[in-house]
C-alpha positions as a LaTeX table, in Angstrom:
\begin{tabular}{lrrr}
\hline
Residue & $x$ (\AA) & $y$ (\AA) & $z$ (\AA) \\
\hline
Unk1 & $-16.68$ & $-3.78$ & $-9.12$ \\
Unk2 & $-16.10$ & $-0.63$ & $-11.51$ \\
Unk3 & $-13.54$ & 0.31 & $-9.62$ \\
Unk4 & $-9.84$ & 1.36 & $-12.05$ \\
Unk5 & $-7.46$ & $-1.60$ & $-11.51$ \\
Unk6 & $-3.69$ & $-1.71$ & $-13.14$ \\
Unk7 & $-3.51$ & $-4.59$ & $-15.42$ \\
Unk8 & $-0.40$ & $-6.63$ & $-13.65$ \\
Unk9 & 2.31 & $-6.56$ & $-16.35$ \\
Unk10 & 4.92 & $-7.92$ & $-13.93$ \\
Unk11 & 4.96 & $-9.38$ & $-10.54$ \\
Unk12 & 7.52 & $-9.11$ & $-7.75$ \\
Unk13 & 7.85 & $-12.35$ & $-5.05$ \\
Unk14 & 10.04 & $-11.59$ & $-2.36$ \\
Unk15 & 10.58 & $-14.73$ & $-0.53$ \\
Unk16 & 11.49 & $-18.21$ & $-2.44$ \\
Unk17 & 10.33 & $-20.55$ & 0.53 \\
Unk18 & 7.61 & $-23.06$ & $-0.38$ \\
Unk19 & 4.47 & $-20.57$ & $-1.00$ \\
Unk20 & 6.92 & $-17.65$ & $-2.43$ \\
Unk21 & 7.80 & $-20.23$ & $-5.44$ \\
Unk22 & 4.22 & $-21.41$ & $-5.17$ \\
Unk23 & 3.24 & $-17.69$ & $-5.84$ \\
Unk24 & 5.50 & $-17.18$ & $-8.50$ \\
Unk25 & 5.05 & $-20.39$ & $-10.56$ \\
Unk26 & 1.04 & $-19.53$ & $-10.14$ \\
Unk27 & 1.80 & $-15.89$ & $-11.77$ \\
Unk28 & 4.20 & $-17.48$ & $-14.56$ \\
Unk29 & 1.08 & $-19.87$ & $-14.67$ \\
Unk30 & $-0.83$ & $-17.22$ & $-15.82$ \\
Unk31 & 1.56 & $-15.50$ & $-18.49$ \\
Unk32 & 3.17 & $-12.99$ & $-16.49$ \\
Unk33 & 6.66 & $-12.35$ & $-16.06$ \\
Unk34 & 8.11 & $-12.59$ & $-12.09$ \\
Unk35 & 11.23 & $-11.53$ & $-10.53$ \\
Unk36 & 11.33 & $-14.06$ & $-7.48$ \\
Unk37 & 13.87 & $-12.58$ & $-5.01$ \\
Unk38 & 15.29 & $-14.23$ & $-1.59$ \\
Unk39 & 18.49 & $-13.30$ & 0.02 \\
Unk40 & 20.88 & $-16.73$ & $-0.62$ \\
Unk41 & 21.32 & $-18.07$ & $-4.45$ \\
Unk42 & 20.50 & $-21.53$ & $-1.88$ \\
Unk43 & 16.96 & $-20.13$ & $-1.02$ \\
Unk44 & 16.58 & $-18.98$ & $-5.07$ \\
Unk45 & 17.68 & $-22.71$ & $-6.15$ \\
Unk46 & 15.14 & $-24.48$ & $-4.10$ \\
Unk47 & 12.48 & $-22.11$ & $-5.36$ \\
Unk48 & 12.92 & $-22.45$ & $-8.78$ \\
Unk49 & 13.41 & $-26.23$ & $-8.10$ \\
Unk50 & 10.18 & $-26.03$ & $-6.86$ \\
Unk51 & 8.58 & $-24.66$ & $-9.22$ \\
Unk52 & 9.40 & $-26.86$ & $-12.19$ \\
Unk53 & 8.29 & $-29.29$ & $-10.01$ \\
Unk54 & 4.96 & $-28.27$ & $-10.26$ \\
Unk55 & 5.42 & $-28.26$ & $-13.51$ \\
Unk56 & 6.84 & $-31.50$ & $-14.23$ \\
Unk57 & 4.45 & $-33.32$ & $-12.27$ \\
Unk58 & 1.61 & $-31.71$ & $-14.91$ \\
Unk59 & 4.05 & $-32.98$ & $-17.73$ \\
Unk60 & 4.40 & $-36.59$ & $-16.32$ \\
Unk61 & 0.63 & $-36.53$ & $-15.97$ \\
Unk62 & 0.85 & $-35.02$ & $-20.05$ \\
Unk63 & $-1.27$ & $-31.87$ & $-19.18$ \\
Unk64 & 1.63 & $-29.86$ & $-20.27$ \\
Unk65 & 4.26 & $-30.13$ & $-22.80$ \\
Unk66 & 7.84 & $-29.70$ & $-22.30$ \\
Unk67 & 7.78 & $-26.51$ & $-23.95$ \\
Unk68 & 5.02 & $-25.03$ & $-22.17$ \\
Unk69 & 7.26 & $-25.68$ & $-18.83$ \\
Unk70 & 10.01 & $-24.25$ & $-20.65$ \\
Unk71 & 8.79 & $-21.16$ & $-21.52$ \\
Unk72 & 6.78 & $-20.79$ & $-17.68$ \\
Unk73 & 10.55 & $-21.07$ & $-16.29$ \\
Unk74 & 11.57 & $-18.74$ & $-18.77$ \\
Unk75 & 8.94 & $-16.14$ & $-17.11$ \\
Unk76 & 10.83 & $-16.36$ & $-14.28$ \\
Unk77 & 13.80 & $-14.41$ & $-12.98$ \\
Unk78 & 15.78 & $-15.25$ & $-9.74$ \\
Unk79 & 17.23 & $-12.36$ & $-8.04$ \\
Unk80 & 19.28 & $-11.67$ & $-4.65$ \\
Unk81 & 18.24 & $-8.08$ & $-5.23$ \\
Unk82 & 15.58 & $-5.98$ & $-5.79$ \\
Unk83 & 16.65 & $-5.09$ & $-9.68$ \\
Unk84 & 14.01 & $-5.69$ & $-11.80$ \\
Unk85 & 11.52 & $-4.20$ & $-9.49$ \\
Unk86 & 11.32 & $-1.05$ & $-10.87$ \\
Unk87 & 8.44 & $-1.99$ & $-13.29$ \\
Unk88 & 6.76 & $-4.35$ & $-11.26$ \\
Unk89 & 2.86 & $-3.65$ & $-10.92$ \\
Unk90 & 2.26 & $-6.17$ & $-8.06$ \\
Unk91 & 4.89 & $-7.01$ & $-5.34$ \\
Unk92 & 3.88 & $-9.93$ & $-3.05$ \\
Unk93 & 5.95 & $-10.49$ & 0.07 \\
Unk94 & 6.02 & $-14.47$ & 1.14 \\
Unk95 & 8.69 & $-14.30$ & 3.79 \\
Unk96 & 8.52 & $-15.90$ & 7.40 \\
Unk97 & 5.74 & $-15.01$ & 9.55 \\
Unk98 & 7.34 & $-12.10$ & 11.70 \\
Unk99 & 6.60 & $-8.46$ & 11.72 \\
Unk100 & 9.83 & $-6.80$ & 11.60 \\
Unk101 & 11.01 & $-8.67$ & 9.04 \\
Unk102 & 7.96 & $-8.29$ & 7.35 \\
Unk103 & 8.07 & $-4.02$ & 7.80 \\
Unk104 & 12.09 & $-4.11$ & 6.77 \\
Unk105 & 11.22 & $-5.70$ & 3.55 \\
Unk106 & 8.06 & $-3.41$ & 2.93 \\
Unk107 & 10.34 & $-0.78$ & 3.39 \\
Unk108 & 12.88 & $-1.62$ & 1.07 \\
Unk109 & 9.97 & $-2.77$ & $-1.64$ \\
Unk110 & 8.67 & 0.47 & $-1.23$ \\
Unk111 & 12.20 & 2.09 & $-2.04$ \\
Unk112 & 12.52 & $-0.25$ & $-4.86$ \\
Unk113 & 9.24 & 0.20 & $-6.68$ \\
Unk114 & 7.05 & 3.12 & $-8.13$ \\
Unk115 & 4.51 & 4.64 & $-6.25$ \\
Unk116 & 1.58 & 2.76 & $-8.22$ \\
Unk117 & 3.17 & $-0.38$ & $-6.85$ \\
Unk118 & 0.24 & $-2.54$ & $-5.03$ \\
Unk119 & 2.51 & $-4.24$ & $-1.87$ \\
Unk120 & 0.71 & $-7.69$ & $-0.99$ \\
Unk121 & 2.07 & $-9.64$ & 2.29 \\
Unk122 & 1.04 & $-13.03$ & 2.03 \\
Unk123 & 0.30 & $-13.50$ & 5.84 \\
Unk124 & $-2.18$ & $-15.86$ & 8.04 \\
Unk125 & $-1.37$ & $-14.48$ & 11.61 \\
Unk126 & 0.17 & $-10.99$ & 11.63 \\
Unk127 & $-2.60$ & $-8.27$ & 11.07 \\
Unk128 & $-1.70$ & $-6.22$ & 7.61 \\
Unk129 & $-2.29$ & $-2.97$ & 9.68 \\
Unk130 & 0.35 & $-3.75$ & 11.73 \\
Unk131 & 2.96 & $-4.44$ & 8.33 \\
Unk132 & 2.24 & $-1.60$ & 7.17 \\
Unk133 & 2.50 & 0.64 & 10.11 \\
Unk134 & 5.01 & 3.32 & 8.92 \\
Unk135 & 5.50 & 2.52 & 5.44 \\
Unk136 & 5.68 & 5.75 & 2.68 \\
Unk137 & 2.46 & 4.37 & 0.75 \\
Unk138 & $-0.35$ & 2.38 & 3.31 \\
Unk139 & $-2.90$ & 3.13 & 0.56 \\
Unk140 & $-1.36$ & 0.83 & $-1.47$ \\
Unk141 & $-0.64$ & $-2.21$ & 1.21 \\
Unk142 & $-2.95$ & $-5.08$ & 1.57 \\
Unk143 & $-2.81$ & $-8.77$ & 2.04 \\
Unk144 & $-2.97$ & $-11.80$ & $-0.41$ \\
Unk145 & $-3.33$ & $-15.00$ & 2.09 \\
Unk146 & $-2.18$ & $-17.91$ & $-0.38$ \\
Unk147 & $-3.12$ & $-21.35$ & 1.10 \\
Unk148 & $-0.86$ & $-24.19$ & 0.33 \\
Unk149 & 0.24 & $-25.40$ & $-1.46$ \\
Unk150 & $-0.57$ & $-22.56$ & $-3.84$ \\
Unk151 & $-0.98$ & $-24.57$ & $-6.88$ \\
Unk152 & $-3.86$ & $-26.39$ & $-5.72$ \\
Unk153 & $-5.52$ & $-25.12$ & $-3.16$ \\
Unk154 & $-8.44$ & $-22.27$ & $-4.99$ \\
Unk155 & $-8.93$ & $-20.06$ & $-2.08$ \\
Unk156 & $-7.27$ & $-16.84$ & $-1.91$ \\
Unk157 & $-7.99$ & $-14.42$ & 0.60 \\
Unk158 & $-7.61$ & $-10.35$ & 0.08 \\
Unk159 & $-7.24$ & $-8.47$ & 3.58 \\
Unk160 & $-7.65$ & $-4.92$ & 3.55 \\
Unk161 & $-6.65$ & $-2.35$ & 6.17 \\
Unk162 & $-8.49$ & 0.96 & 6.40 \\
Unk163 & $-5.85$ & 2.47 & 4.50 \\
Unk164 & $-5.88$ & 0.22 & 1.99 \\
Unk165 & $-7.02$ & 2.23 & $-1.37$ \\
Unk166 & $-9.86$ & 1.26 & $-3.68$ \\
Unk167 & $-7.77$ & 0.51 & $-6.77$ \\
Unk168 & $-5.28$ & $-1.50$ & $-5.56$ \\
Unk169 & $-8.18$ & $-3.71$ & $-3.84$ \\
Unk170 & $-9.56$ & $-4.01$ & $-7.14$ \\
Unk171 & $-5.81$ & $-4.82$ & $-8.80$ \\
Unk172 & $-5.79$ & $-7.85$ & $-6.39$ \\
Unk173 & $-8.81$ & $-9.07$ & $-6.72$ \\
Unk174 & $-8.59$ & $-8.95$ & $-10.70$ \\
Unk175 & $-4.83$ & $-10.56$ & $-10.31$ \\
Unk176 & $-5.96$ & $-13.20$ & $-8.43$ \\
Unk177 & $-8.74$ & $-14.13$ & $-10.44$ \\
Unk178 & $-6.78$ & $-14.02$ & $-13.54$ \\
Unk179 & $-4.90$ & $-16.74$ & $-11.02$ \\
Unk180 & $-7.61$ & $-18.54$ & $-11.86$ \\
Unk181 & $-8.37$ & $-18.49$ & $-7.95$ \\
Unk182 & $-11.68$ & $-18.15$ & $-5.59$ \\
Unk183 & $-11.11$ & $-14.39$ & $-4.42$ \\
Unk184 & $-12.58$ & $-13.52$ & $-1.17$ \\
Unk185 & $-12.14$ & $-9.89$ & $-0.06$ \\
Unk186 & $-12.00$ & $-10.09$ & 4.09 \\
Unk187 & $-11.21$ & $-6.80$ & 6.78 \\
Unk188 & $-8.11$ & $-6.80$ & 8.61 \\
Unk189 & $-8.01$ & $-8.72$ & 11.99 \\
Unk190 & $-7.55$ & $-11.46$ & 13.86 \\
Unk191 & $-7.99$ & $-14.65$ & 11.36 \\
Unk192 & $-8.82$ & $-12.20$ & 8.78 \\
\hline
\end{tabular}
């Protein structure tokens, strides 16, 4: 609490599998503009197909209108690259659960983004620590730990390493409240 926080502008979701698209729609959601990125246009389809699936299922049940699913697609931008990155506030990696995949993609992230950039890796078994081991910026690493499917499930758990700086803590915590979710801050380890 009191701690400076950057007021997330634009998210980054690297990963279009079922809780990167989960992520995404949850940030559209919200009102903010996402650049969803995966490495096949097949991986982006299925992504985005997911995610006005979540949204049509609230517009059969008439909690939404077709415009307000419109215009939460039309916060979201599909990418095979990492354009668009550049003035992202919040990246959050979703990819599968292994740790050199997850390090290759922090790297490139972290070649792709400002310096300010918080780096989330949505995670439940590898420690963050380990992620970020040998990245450019560790202060700004930490995990957001999604449960799924993200669109209904209210828990959201924020894993911080020892490196992990104060504001971009406090960036998460504020972004995933404005996610309308149950933030828990946890330390880094096994099971966080």
């Amino acid at each position: 609490e009191g701690t400076p926080a950057i007021e997330v502008g634009k998210v980054g979701v690297l990963g279009a599998g079922l809780m990167g698209a989960g992520i995404a729609a949850a940030a559209s959601e919200a009102g903010v503009p996402v650049r969803l990125k995966d490495a096949t246009t097949d991986a982006l389809g299925r992504g985005m197909k997911y995610a006005r699936g979540v949204w049509e299922e609230r517009l059969k049940r008439r909690s939404l209108t077709r415009l307000e699913v419109e215009r939460r697609l039309d916060r979201l931008s599909p990418s095979l690259d990492y354009s668009g990155l550049r003035r992202a506030d919040l990246v959050v990696e979703a990819v599968f659960e292994d740790l050199e995949l997850k390090r290759r993609v922090l790297g490139e992230a972290e070649a792709a983004t400002r310096d300010e950039c918080v780096y989330a890796t949505n995670t439940s078994s590898i420690p963050i620590g380990e992620v970020a081991a040998g990245c450019r910026r560790p202060g700004q690493v930490l995990g957001m730990h999604f449960f799924s499917p993200v669109h209904k499930m209210p828990l959201l758990e924020v894993v911080v390493t020892k490196a992990t700086a104060a504001p971009a803590l406090a960036t998460a915590v504020r972004f995933g409240r404005r996610l309308g979710k149950h933030v828990i801050v946890v330390r880094d380890g096994p099971g966080f």
